[in-house]
Amino acid sequence: MTDIILHHYDLSPFSEKIRLALGHKGLAWRSVKVEAVPPRPLLDALTGGYRRVPVLQIGADVYCDTEVIFRALERLQPEPTLYPTGEGLSKALSLWWDRATWKPAIGVLVAHIGEHLPEAFLKDRKEHYLGYDISKAGMAPMLPVYVQQMAAFAEWLDSMLGRTGAYLTGDALGAADLTCYHSLWLLRANAGADTIDAQLGLSPAVTAWMDRVAAVGHGTLSEMTPEEAVAAAHAATPDSTFAADADPSGLKLGTQVTVTPDDNARVPVSGTLVSADKQEVVVAVERPETGRIHVHFPRAGFETLPASSAAQSAA
Ligand SMILES: N[C@@H](CCC(=O)N[C@@H](CS)C(=O)NCC(=O)O)C(=O)O
């Protein structure tokens, strides 16, 4: 089987979702460690410029954003599923959680460890990723609000677990669990579980659920260098397992498009539309280092526009 390659860094919570998904599916994977602060020229070559982490690569197919990575893993190996109660509930819960908790989670995080974050990291996150200052001093005035929000959301998890049992959507682990776990994991991993559990008032049901999710583990992994990953893309041909000509807005295959996140790190990826349905869009990108690759994005949270109208809207 073609290597499953994850480009990630240890303390990236969105990467933790995917490491756990690989563990859940019992897949063997190759780990490419990337810098927490760009430049990441070899990763840029693989993604066409998408700047967030994690990125999953299978040969010459590159998957950007955890939602489409989950979908790719599910296609590759359907069982055990990431969607025990179907995709809708899981994806809706995940999109809400990722967006609602990211800023408050960062606010709580920097209150604990902000003084250890390098200047270059803070500058990059402000100028190229989030658009706001995430220094300890910068976030301190709103800290009470961040705690209030995280505590409210954590209580919703408690309420779900009270009805469903072991996991958020039922008695089997799914993608929604991995998503709702990740920002709490980030806080506990950096500030200590006892500190965070007390600060956010995490209930015994929530902490026991976190223990169950953590026990999934990361599966079997072995290290790979970024150069080896780029060479693997160059040696491969894009896969045609996902082949759809069903763009809901009527975009025709072959059109030059840009795909841009609609929340942060709004760097457009330009390429030729090669596949699209309501959930996923794929563009072909050609770079000397990689040859032709297919870069996959979810529809939720991304804007796909014809290259000409994207240029106009930016003007
Ligand atoms: N919606 C994206 C969010 C990914 C994201 O924001 N990842 C963080 C790391 S956990 C990131 O890219 N931070 C900036 C960076 O590393 O360049 C996903 O689900 O993959």
PDB file of C-alpha atoms in Angstrom, residues 13-14 17 90-105 149-158 160 168 175-185 187 200 202 206 209-210:
ATOM      1  CA  PRO A  13      -4.065  19.916  18.455  1.00  0.00           C
ATOM      2  CA  PHE A  14      -5.570  19.625  14.971  1.00  0.00           C
ATOM      3  CA  LYS A  17      -7.144  14.607  15.941  1.00  0.00           C
ATOM      4  CA  SER A  90     -20.236  14.469  13.400  1.00  0.00           C
ATOM      5  CA  LYS A  91     -19.238  17.116  10.863  1.00  0.00           C
ATOM      6  CA  ALA A  92     -21.641  19.739  12.167  1.00  0.00           C
ATOM      7  CA  LEU A  93     -20.429  19.204  15.735  1.00  0.00           C
ATOM      8  CA  SER A  94     -16.798  19.306  14.619  1.00  0.00           C
ATOM      9  CA  LEU A  95     -17.124  22.511  12.589  1.00  0.00           C
ATOM     10  CA  TRP A  96     -18.830  24.257  15.475  1.00  0.00           C
ATOM     11  CA  TRP A  97     -16.326  23.021  18.061  1.00  0.00           C
ATOM     12  CA  ASP A  98     -13.246  23.926  16.025  1.00  0.00           C
ATOM     13  CA  ARG A  99     -14.464  27.436  15.415  1.00  0.00           C
ATOM     14  CA  ALA A 100     -16.102  28.172  18.765  1.00  0.00           C
ATOM     15  CA  THR A 101     -13.299  26.914  20.971  1.00  0.00           C
ATOM     16  CA  TRP A 102     -10.155  27.922  19.097  1.00  0.00           C
ATOM     17  CA  LYS A 103      -9.826  31.511  20.345  1.00  0.00           C
ATOM     18  CA  PRO A 104     -10.906  30.825  23.946  1.00  0.00           C
ATOM     19  CA  ALA A 105      -8.635  27.772  24.085  1.00  0.00           C
ATOM     20  CA  GLN A 149     -16.812  30.043  27.154  1.00  0.00           C
ATOM     21  CA  MET A 150     -14.674  26.918  27.516  1.00  0.00           C
ATOM     22  CA  ALA A 151     -16.548  25.990  30.710  1.00  0.00           C
ATOM     23  CA  ALA A 152     -19.908  26.415  28.955  1.00  0.00           C
ATOM     24  CA  PHE A 153     -18.857  24.291  25.987  1.00  0.00           C
ATOM     25  CA  ALA A 154     -17.337  21.600  28.222  1.00  0.00           C
ATOM     26  CA  GLU A 155     -20.633  21.384  30.082  1.00  0.00           C
ATOM     27  CA  TRP A 156     -22.358  20.719  26.761  1.00  0.00           C
ATOM     28  CA  LEU A 157     -20.018  17.762  26.302  1.00  0.00           C
ATOM     29  CA  ASP A 158     -21.033  16.553  29.760  1.00  0.00           C
ATOM     30  CA  MET A 160     -24.113  14.865  25.567  1.00  0.00           C
ATOM     31  CA  LEU A 168     -20.422  12.034  22.216  1.00  0.00           C
ATOM     32  CA  ALA A 175     -14.687  11.905  14.483  1.00  0.00           C
ATOM     33  CA  ALA A 176     -16.732  14.213  16.748  1.00  0.00           C
ATOM     34  CA  ASP A 177     -14.951  12.777  19.794  1.00  0.00           C
ATOM     35  CA  LEU A 178     -11.533  13.354  18.260  1.00  0.00           C
ATOM     36  CA  THR A 179     -12.439  16.940  17.415  1.00  0.00           C
ATOM     37  CA  CYS A 180     -13.991  17.928  20.736  1.00  0.00           C
ATOM     38  CA  TYR A 181     -11.080  16.307  22.536  1.00  0.00           C
ATOM     39  CA  HIS A 182      -8.344  18.248  20.764  1.00  0.00           C
ATOM     40  CA  SER A 183      -8.514  21.712  22.313  1.00  0.00           C
ATOM     41  CA  LEU A 184      -8.987  20.308  25.834  1.00  0.00           C
ATOM     42  CA  TRP A 185      -6.005  18.021  25.133  1.00  0.00           C
ATOM     43  CA  LEU A 187      -4.735  22.790  27.426  1.00  0.00           C
ATOM     44  CA  LEU A 200     -12.835  24.788  33.527  1.00  0.00           C
ATOM     45  CA  LEU A 202     -14.532  19.567  33.781  1.00  0.00           C
ATOM     46  CA  VAL A 206     -15.810  14.551  30.583  1.00  0.00           C
ATOM     47  CA  TRP A 209     -14.279  10.405  28.208  1.00  0.00           C
ATOM     48  CA  MET A 210     -10.945  12.163  27.591  1.00  0.00           C
TER      49      MET A 210
END
